[in-house]
mmCIF file of C-alpha atoms and ligand atoms in Angstrom:
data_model
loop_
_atom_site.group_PDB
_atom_site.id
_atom_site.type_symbol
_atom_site.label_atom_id
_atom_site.label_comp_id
_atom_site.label_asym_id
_atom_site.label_seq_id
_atom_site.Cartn_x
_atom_site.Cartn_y
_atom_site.Cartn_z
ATOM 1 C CA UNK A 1 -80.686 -84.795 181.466
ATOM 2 C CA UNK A 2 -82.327 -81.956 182.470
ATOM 3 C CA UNK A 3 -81.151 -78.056 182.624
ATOM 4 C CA UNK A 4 -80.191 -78.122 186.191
ATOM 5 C CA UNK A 5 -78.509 -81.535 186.157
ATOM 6 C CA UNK A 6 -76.611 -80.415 182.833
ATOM 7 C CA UNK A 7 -75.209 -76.713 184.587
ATOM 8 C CA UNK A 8 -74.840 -77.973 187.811
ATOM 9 C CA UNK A 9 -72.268 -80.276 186.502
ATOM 10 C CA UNK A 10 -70.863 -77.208 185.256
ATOM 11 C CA UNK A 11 -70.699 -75.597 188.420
ATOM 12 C CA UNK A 12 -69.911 -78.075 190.661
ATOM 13 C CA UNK A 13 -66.162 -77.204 189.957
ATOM 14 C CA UNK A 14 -64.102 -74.757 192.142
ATOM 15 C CA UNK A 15 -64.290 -71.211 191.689
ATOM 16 C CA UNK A 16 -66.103 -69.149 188.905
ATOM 17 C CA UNK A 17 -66.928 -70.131 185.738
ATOM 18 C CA UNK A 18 -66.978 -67.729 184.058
ATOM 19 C CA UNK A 19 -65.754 -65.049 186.734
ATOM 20 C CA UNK A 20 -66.272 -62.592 188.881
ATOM 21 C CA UNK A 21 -66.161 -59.231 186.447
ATOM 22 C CA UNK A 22 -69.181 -58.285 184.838
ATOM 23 C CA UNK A 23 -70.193 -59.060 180.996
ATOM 24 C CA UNK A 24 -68.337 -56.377 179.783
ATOM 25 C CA UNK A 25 -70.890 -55.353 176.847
ATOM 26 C CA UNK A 26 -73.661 -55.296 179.631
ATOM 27 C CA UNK A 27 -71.624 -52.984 181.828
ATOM 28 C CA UNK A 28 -71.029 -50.812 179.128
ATOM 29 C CA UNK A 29 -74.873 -50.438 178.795
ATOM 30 C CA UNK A 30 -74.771 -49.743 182.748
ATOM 31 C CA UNK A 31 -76.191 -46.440 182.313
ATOM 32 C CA UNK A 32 -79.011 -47.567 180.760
ATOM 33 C CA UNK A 33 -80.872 -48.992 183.847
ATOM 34 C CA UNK A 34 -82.942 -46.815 186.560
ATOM 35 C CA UNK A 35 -82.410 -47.736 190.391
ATOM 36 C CA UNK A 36 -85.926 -46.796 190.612
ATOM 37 C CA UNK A 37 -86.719 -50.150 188.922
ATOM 38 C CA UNK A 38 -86.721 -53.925 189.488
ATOM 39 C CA UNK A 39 -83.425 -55.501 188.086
ATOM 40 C CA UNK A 40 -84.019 -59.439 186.646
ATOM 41 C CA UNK A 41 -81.294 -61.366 185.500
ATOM 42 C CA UNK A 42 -82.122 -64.629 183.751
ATOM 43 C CA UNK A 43 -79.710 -67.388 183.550
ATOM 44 C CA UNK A 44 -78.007 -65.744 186.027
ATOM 45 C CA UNK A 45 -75.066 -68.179 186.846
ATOM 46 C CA UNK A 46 -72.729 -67.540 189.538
ATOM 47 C CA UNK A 47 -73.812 -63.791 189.712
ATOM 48 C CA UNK A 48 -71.289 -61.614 188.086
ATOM 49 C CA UNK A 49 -73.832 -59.457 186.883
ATOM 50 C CA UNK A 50 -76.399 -59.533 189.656
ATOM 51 C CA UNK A 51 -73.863 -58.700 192.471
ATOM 52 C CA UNK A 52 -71.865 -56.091 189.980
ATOM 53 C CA UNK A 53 -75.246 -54.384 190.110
ATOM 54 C CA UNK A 54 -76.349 -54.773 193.304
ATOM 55 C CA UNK A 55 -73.436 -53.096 194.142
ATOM 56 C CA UNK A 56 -74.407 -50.100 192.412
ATOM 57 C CA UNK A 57 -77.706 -50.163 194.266
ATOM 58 C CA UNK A 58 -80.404 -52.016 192.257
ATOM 59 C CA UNK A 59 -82.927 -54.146 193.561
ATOM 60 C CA UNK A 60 -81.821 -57.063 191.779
ATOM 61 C CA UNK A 61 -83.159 -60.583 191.252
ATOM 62 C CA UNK A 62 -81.694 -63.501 189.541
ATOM 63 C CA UNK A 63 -83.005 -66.763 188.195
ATOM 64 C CA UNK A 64 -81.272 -70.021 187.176
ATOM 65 C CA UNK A 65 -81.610 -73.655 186.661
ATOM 66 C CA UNK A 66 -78.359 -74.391 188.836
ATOM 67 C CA UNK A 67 -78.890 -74.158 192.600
ATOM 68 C CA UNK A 68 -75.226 -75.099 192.841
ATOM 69 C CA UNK A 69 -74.372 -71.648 190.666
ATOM 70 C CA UNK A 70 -77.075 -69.687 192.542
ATOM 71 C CA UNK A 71 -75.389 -71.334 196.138
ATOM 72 C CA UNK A 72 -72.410 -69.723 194.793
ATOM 73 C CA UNK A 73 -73.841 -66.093 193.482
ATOM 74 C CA UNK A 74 -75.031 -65.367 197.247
ATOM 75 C CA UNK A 75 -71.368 -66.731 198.434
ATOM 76 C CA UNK A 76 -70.440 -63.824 195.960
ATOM 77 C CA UNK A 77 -72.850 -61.405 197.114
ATOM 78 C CA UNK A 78 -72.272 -62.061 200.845
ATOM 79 C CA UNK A 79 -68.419 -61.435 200.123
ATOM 80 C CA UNK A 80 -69.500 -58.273 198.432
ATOM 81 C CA UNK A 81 -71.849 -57.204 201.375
ATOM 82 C CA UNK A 82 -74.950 -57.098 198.658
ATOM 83 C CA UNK A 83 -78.373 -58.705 198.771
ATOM 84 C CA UNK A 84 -79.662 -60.642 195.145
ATOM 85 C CA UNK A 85 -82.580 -62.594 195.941
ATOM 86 C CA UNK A 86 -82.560 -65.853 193.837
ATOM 87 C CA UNK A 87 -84.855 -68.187 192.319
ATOM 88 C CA UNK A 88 -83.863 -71.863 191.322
ATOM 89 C CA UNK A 89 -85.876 -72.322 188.246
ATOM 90 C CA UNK A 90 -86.109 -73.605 184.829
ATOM 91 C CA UNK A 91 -87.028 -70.646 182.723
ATOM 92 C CA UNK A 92 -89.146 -73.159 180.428
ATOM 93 C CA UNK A 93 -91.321 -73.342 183.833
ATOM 94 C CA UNK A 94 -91.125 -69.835 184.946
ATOM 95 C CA UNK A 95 -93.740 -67.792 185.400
ATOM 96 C CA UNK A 96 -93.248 -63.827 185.760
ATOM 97 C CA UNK A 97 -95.080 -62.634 189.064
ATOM 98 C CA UNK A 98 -93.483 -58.890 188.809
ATOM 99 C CA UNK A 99 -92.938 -56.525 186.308
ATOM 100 C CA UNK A 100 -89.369 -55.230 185.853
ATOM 101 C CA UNK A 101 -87.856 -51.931 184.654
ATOM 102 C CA UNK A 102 -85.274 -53.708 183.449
ATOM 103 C CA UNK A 103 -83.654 -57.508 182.519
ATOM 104 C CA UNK A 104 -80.388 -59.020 181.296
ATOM 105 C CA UNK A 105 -79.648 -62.338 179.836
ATOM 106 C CA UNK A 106 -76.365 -62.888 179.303
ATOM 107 C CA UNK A 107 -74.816 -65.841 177.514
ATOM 108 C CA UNK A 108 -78.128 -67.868 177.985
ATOM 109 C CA UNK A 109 -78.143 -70.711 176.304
ATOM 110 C CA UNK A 110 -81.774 -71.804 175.057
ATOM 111 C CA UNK A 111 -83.061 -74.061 172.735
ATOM 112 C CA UNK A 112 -84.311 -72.424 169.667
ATOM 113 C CA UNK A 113 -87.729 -74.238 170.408
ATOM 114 C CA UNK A 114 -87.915 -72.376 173.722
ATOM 115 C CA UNK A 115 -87.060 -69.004 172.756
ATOM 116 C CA UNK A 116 -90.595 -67.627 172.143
ATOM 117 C CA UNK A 117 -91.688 -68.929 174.809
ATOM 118 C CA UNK A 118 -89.405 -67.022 177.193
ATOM 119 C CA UNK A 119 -89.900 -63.737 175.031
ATOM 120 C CA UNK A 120 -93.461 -64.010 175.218
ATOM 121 C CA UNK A 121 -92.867 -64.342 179.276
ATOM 122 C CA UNK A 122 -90.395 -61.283 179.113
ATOM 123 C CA UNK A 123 -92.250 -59.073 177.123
ATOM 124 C CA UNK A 124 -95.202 -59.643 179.884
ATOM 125 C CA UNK A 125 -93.011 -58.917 183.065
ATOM 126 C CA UNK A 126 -91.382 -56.154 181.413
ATOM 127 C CA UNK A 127 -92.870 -52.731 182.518
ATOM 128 C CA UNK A 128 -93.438 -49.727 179.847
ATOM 129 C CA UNK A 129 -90.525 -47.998 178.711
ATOM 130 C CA UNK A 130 -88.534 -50.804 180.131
ATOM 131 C CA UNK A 131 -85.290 -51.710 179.325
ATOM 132 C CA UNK A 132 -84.171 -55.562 178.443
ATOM 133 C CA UNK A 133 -80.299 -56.686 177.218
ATOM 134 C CA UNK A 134 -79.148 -59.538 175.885
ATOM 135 C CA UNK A 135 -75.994 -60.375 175.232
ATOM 136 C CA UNK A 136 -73.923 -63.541 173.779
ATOM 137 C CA UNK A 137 -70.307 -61.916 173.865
ATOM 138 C CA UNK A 138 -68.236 -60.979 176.417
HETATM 139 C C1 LIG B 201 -73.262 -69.826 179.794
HETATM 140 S S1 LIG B 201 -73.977 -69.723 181.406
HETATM 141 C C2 LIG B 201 -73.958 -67.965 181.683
HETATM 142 C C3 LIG B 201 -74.114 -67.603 183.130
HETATM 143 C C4 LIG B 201 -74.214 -66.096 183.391
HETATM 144 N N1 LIG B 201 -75.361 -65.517 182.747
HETATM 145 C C5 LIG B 201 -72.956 -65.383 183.007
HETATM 146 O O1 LIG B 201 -72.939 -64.678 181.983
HETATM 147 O O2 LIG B 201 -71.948 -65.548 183.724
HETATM 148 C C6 LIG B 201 -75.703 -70.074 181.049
HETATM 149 C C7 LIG B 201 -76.571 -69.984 182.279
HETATM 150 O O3 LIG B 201 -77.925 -70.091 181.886
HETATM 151 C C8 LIG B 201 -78.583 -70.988 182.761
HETATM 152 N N2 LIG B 201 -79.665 -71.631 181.998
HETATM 153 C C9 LIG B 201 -79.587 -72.227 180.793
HETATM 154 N N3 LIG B 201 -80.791 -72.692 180.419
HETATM 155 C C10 LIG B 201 -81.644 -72.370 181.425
HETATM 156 C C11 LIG B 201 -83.033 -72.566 181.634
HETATM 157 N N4 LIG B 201 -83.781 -73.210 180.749
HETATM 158 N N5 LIG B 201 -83.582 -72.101 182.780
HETATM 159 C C12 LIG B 201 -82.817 -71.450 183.702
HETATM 160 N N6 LIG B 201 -81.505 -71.234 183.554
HETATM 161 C C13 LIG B 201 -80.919 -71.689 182.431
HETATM 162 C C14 LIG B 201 -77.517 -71.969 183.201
HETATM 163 O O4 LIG B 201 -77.802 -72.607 184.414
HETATM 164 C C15 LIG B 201 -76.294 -71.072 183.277
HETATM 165 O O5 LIG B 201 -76.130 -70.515 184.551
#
């Protein structure tokens, strides 16, 4: 089973997974990130990062393995009257075209074996003086 088969069966359930309010360690790091810059959020979900900040007026993108979770983060961003552009992608296939001022993970699950990999792919999309946040809590 692959990463989109596995979360979309996940997500295929009603309503939000893990809901609509922001990580809470993330949005305590809020003031952290510049509007001026490109917002990426990996393993994005159903958005509840991505809209909480496009609601605050970042240019936000978001990436995920789940089209069924990213169907429902621009439900969630319609409702919201916010624009996150998506991307339906395995991150072990991804390949950074931007640079971003700043990027959140939260609660991304990857294989040990794939974590360099990703960093590697970060550290090259992620401009100077950048900003990135991970978090597994919350
Ligand atoms: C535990 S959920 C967290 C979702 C969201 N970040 C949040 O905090 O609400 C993990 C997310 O990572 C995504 N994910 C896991 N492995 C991935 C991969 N290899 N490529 C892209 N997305 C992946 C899943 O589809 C899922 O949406």
């Amino acid at each position: 089973m692959n990463q989109k088969e596995f979360w979309n069966g996940k997500f295929i359930r009603d309503g939000y997974l893990y809901g609509k309010k922001p990580n809470a360690f993330i949005e305590s790091c809020a003031s952290n990130f510049k509007k001026a810059h490109r917002f990426l959020c990996l393993g994005e979900g159903e958005g509840r990062n991505a809209v909480y900040f496009a609601k605050r007026g970042f240019e936000v993108a978001a990436i995920d393995a789940s089209d069924i979770a990213l169907k429902k983060l621009e439900e969630f961003a319609k409702e919201e009257g916010v624009y996150v552009k998506t991307r339906c992608r395995d991150l072990n296939e991804w390949t950074p075209k931007k640079k971003y001022g700043s990027i959140i993970a939260s609660y991304l699950h990857m294989y040990k074996e794939d974590r360099k990999a990703l960093f590697d792919k970060i550290d090259s999309c992620l401009k100077e003086g950048g900003f990135l946040l991970e978090s597994f809590f919350l």
